[in-house]
XYZ file of C-alpha atoms in Angstrom:
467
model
C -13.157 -3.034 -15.471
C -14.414 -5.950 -13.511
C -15.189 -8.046 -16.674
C -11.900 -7.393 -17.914
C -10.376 -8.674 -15.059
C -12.346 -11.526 -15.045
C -11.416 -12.541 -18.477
C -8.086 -12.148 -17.354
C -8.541 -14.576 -14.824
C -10.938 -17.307 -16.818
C -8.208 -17.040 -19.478
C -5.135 -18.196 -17.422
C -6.990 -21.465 -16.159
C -6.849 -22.693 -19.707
C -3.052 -22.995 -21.315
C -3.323 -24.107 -25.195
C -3.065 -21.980 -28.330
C -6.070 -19.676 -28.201
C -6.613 -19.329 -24.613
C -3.288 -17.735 -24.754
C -3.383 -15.424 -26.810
C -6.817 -14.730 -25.220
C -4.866 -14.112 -21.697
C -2.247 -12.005 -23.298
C -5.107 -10.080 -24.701
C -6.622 -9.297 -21.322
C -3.531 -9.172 -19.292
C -2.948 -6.297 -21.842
C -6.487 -4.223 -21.077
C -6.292 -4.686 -17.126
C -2.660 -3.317 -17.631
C -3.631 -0.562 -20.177
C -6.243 0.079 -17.676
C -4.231 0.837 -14.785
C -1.823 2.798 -17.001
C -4.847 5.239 -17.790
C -6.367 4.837 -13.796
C -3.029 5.430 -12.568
C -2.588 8.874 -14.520
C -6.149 10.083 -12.142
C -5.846 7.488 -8.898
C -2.620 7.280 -6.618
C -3.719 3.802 -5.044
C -0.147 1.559 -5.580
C -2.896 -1.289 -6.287
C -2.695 -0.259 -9.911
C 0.932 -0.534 -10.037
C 1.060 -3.385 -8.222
C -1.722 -4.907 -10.693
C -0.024 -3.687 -13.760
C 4.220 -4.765 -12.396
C 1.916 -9.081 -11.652
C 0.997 -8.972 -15.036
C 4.265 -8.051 -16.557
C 6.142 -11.125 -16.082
C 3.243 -13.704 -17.621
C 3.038 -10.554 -20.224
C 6.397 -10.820 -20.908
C 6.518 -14.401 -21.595
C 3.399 -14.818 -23.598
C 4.835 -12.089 -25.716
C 8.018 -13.824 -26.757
C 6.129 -16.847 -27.171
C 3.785 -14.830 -29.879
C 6.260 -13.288 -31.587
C 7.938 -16.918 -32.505
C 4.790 -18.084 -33.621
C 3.878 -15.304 -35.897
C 7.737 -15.452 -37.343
C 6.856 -19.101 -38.146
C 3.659 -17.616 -40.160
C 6.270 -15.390 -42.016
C 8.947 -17.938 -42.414
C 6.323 -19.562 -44.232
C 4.767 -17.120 -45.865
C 7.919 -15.974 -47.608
C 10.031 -18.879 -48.323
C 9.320 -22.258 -50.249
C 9.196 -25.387 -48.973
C 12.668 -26.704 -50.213
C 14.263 -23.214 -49.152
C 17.413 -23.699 -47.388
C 16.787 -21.237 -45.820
C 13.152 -21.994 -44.806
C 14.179 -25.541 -43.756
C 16.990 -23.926 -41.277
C 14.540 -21.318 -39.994
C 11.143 -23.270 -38.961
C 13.069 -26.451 -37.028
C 15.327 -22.893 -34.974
C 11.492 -21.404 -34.151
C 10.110 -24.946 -32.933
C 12.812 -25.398 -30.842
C 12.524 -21.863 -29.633
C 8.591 -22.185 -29.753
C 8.450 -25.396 -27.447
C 11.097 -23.689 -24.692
C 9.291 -20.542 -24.703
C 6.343 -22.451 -23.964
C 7.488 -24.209 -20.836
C 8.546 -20.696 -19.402
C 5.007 -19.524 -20.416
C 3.856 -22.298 -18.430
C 6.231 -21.901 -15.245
C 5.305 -18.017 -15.050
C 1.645 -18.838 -15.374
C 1.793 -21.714 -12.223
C 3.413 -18.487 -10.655
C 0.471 -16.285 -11.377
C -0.805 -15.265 -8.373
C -4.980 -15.820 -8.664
C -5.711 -14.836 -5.632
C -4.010 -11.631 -5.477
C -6.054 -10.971 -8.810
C -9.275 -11.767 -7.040
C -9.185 -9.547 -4.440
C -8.016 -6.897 -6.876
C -11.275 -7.779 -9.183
C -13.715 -6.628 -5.880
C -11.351 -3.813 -5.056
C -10.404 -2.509 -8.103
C -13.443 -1.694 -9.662
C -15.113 -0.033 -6.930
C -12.129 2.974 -7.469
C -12.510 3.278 -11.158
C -16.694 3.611 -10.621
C -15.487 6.669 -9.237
C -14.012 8.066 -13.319
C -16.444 8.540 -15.389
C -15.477 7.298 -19.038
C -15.870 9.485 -21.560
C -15.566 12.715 -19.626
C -13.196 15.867 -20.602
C -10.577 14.037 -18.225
C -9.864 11.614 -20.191
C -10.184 13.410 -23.869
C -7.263 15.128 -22.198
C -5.639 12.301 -21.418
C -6.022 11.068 -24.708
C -4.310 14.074 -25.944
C -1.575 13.873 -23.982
C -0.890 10.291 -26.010
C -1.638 11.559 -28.837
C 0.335 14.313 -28.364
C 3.402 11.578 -27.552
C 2.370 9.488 -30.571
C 2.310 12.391 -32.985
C 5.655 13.417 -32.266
C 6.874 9.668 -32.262
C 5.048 9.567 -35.346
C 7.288 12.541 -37.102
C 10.505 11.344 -35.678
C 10.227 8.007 -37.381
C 9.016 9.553 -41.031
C 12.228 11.980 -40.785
C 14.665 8.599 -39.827
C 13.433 5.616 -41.225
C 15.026 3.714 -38.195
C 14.088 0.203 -37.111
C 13.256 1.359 -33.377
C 11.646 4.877 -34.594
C 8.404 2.629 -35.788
C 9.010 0.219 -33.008
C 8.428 3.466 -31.156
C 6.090 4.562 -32.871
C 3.824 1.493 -32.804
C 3.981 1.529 -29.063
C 3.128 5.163 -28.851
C 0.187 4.136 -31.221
C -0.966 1.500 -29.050
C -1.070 3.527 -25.917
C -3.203 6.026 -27.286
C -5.747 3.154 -28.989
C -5.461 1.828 -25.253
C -7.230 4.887 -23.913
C -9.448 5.290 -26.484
C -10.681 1.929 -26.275
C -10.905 1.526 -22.409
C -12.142 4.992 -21.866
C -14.065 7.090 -24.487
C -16.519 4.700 -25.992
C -18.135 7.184 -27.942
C -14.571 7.730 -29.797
C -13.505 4.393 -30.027
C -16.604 2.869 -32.409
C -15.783 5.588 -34.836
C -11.847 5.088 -34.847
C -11.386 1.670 -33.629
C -10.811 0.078 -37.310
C -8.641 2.620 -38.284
C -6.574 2.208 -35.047
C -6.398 -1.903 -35.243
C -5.476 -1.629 -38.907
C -2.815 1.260 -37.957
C -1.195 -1.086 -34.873
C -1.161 -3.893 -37.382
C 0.629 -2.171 -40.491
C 2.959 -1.168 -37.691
C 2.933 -4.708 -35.336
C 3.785 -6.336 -39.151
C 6.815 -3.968 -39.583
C 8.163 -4.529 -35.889
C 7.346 -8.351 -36.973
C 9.723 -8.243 -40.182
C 12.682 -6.370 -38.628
C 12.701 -9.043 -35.791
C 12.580 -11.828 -38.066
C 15.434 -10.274 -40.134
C 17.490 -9.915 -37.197
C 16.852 -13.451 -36.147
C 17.868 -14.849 -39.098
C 21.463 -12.871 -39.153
C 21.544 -14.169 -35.474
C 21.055 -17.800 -35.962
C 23.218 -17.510 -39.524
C 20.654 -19.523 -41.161
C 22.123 -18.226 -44.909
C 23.887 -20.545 -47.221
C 25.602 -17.825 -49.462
C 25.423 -13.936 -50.192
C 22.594 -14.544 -52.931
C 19.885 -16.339 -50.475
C 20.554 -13.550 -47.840
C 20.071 -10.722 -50.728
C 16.915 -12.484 -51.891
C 15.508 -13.444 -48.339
C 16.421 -9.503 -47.428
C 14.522 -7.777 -50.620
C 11.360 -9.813 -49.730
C 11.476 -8.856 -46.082
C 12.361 -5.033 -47.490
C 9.539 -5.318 -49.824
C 7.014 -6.773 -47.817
C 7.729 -4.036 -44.540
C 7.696 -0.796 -47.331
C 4.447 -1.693 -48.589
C 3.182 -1.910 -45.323
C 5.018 1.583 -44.331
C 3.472 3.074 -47.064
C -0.103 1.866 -46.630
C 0.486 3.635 -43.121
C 2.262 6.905 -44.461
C -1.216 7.169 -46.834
C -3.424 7.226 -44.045
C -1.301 9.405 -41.999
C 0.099 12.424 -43.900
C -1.554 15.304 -45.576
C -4.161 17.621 -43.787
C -7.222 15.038 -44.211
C -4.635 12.631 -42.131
C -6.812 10.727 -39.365
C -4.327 12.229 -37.059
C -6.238 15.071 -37.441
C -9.476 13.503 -37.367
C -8.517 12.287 -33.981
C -7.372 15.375 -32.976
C -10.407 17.429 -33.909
C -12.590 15.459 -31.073
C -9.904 16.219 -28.402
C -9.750 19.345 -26.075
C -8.635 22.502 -27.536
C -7.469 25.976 -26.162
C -8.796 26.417 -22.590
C -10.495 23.292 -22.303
C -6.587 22.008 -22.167
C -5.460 23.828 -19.183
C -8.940 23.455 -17.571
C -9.217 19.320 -17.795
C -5.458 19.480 -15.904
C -6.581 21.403 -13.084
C -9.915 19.074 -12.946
C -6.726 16.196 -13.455
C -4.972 17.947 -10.655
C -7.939 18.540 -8.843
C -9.298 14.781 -8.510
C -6.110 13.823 -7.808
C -5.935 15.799 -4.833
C -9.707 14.879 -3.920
C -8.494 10.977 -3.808
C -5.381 11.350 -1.137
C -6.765 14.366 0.628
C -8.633 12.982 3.979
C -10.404 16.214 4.289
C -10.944 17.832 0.503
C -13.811 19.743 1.640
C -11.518 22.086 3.934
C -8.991 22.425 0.734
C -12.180 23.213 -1.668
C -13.065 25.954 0.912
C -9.306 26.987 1.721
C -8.921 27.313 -2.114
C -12.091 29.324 -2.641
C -11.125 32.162 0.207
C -7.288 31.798 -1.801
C -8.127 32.847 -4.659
C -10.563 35.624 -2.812
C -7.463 37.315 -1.438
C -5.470 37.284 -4.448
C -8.533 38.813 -7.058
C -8.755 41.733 -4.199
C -4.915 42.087 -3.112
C -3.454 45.113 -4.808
C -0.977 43.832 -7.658
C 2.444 44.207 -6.379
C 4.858 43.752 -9.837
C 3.859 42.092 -12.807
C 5.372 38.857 -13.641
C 8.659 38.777 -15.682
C 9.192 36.489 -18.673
C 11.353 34.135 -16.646
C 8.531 33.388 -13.919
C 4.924 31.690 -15.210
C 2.653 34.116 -16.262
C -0.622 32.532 -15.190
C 0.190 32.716 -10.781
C -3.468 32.887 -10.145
C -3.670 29.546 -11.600
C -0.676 27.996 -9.343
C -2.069 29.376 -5.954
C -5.439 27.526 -7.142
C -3.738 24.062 -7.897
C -1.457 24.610 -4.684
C -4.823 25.402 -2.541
C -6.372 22.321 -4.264
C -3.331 20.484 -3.135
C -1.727 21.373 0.341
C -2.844 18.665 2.441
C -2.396 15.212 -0.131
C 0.672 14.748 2.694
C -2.178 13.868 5.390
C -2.672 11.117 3.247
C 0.724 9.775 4.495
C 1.335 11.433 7.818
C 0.000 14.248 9.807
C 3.395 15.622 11.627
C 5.014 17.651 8.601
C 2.602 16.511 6.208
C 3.537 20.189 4.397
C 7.242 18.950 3.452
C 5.159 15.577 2.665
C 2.954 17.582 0.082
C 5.890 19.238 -1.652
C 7.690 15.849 -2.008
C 4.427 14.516 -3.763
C 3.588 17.261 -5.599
C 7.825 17.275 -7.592
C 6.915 13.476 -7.852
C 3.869 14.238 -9.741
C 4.260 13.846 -13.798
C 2.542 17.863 -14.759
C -0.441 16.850 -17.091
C -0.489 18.242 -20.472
C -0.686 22.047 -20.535
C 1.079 22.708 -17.353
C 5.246 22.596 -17.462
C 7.508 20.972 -15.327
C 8.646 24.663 -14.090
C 4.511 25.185 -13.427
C 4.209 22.396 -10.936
C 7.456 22.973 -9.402
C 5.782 26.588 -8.326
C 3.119 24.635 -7.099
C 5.334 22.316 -4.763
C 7.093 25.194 -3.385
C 3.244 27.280 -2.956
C 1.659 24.684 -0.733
C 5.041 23.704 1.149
C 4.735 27.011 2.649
C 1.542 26.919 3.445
C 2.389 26.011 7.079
C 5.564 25.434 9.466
C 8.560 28.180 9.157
C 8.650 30.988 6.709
C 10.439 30.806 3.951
C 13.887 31.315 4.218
C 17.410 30.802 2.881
C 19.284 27.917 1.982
C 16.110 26.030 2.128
C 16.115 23.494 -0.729
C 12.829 23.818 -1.975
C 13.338 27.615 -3.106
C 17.525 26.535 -4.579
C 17.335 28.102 -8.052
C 14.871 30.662 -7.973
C 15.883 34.428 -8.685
C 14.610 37.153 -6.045
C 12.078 38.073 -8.503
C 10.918 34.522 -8.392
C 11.309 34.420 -4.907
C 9.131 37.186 -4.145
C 6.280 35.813 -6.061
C 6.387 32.465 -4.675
C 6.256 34.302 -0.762
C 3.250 36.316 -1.803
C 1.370 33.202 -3.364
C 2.152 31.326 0.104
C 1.823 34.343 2.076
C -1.849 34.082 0.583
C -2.380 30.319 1.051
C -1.138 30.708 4.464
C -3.651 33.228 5.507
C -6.373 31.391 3.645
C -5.430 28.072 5.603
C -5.723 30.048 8.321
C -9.237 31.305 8.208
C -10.508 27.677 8.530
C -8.569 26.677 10.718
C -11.413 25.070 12.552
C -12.324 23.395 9.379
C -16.068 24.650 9.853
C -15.976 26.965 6.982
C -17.699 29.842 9.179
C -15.708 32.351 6.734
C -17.668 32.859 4.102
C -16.054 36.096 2.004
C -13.278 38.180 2.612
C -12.603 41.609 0.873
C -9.354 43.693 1.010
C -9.104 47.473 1.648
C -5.439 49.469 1.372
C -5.715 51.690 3.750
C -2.920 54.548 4.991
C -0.025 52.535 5.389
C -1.670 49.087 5.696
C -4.089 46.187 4.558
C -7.367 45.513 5.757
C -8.532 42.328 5.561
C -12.395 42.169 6.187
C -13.999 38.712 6.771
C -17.229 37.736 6.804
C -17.684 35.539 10.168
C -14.841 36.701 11.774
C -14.692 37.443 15.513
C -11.077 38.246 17.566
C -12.629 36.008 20.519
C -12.830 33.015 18.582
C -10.179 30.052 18.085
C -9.223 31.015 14.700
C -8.232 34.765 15.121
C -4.649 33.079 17.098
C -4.166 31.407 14.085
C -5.257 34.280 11.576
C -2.879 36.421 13.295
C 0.543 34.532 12.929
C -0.366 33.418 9.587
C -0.604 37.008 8.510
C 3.368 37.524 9.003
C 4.183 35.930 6.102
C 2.161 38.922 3.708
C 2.806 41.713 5.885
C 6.719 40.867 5.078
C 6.249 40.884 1.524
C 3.661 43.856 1.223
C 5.977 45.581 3.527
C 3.128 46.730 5.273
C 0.886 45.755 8.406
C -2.198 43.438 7.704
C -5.022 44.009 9.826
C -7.924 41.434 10.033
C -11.684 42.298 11.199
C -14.962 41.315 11.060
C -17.209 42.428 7.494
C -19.940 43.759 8.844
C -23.429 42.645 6.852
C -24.617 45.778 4.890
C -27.983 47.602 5.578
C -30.859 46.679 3.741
């Protein structure tokens, strides 16, 4: 990350034809980068990193894409060519403009700025492995994107369906290459020679549309001929890509046999999820423990109804992410920080596996895990059916009681077991004494479960079993 960023830097000291295109090359990993870091770290220094570059990005781009239409101006037409000779003098003039632009957002770039970020920076990625399940999964999730980019633009045939296409392409090469080395020396031919099949198409339907904008055909014959070479030369290309990327031996699924699979999918989101939550959390340790005791109550609780098909099936999995994640709002203020964590939590994009419906559950979980019960006409339960409803209260009703225990954040309790007894829950903990600061807390909390087990909870201390 750090060398990147230097090159970055060493590049935009120098402004001629090569040291341009170098910058424009690195501007494009340290932005790549922070698209991928981004995904796993909330710090706004990777936005912030990724919306400098865009503007020097931006105008380095336009000033490639004239010079490789010049290449293909010249590549396809003669020298005495009308339409050739109307063409080239149109990209100089555009070339030499474009240039002084370049030049004006590149006195703008702000090198300081991008040296502090090369000391900080760094330090946070060291703390994401490369090459880990994390991001395989997040390498799915573009592939994933690029496949179905990929199918949309074989069933059209439309200009911007492979302009799509190529940069759904490129953002899954981008994580390859910046994050699963392994991966990337056995694919990263196939993956330059895919982006450049697809970078030469986007190439040929700009040039085309150039040339109808500037008007730069004498008669209806040169604009038939100039359009069957441009046709000709883009469906060879689009072929040479449809051969490598069709049929069951495709290297889409050669990529995709190397990426996470079944379980492995829904367990690299929670770990997602998970070091997410580690990152804005001030104290994760007390969440880790909180989540632990969670998912204690709810494996011993006696099952109260089944879920219906219009609620998600896998609840034990939501109270574990909203455990995991109640107190990211600390990260931005103490007093309501539980209305904070629901707001970032609905912000969140879900990672692949988990729906949009999935994380919502989790929002509304570890809202409630603190402050009033829940209660109607509050916005964060608008929508749900009682059914619904009643799930959501027992899964906070559990969180609350399991924030509760650790109150103190000392993690005295250890293990908690559940007994239904005549008419009411007992709640045995390990560590647990009435006399101690907890138990006040402990005993509101409760309130919350008794209401939706319709029954009284009791709380005591587990006693340690004979030898």
């Amino acid at each position: 990350m750090e060398r990147v960023l230097e090159e970055c830097e060493r590049a935009s000291l120098d402004f001629s034809a090569d040291p341009v295109h170098d910058l424009r090359v690195a501007l494009r990993r340290c932005r790549s980068m922070a698209d991928g870091l981004l995904v796993m770290d909330p710090d706004p220094a990777w936005k912030d990193m990724k919306k400098a570059g865009k503007l020097l990005f931006r105008e380095l781009g336009e000033l490639r894409d004239t010079q490789v239409m010049e290449e293909w101006v010249q590549h396809l037409g003669a020298a005495a060519d009308p339409v050739t000779n109307a063409l080239l003098p149109f990209l100089a003039g555009r070339e030499v403009h474009l240039k002084q632009q370049a030049a004006m957002a590149l006195q703008e770039f702000d090198r300081k700025q991008w040296r502090r970020w090369i000391t900080y920076l760094p330090r946070r990625a060291a703390r994401m492995r490369t090459g880990t399940l994390l991001f395989k999964h997040l390498a799915l999730e573009r592939w994933t994107e690029a496949h179905e980019l990929h199918r949309r633009a074989l069933r059209n045939r439309s200009q911007i369906g492979f302009h799509r296409l190529r940069i759904g392409l490129k953002r899954f090469r981008y994580i390859v290459e910046n994050f699963l080395p392994e991966q990337h020396v056995a694919w990263s031919d196939d993956l330059k020679e895919l982006q450049d099949l697809l970078g030469e198409v986007h190439d040929l339907d700009v040039l085309w549309a150039t040339a109808l904008q500037v008007n730069v055909f004498p008669d209806a014959e040169s604009r038939s001929k100039w359009h069957a070479r441009i046709i000709d030369e883009r469906t060879r290309r689009i072929e040479k890509y449809r051969g490598k990327m069709l049929g069951k031996s495709s290297l889409w699924q050669v990529w995709r046999a190397q990426l996470p699979v079944g379980e492995q999918i829904e367990s690299a989101a929670l770990s997602r999820l998970k070091l997410w939550a580690s990152i804005l959390d001030p104290d994760f340790k007390h969440s880790l423990h909180v989540t632990r005791l969670a998912l204690q109550l709810y494996d011993a609780l006696p099952v109260k109804r089944p879920a219906t098909n219009s609620q998600p099936q896998d609840q034990r999995a939501i109270l574990q992410a909203a455990s995991l994640l109640h107190d990211v709002g600390r990260s931005r203020k103490e007093k309501a920080h539980h209305k904070t964590t629901y707001k970032l939590i609905e912000r969140l994009t879900p990672p692949l596996g988990w729906s949009g419906e999935k994380m919502h559950w989790v929002g509304i979980v570890a809202r409630y895990h603190r402050g009033p019960l829940p209660g109607a006409g509050q916005n964060a339960l608008a929508g749900l059916t009682p059914s619904e409803r009643h799930s959501v209260e027992k899964l906070a009703g559990i969180l609350r009681l399991a924030n509760a225990f650790d109150a103190d954040r000392s993690g005295h309790i250890q293990r908690l077991e559940v007994h239904a007894q005549n008419g009411f829950l007992e709640i045995a903990a390990q560590g647990y004494s009435p006399r101690q600061r907890p138990a006040e807390n402990i005993a509101t909390a409760r309130h919350l479960l008794e209401t939706v087990y319709c029954q009284p909870v009791m709380v005591k201390a587990l006693r340690a079993k004979a030898k």
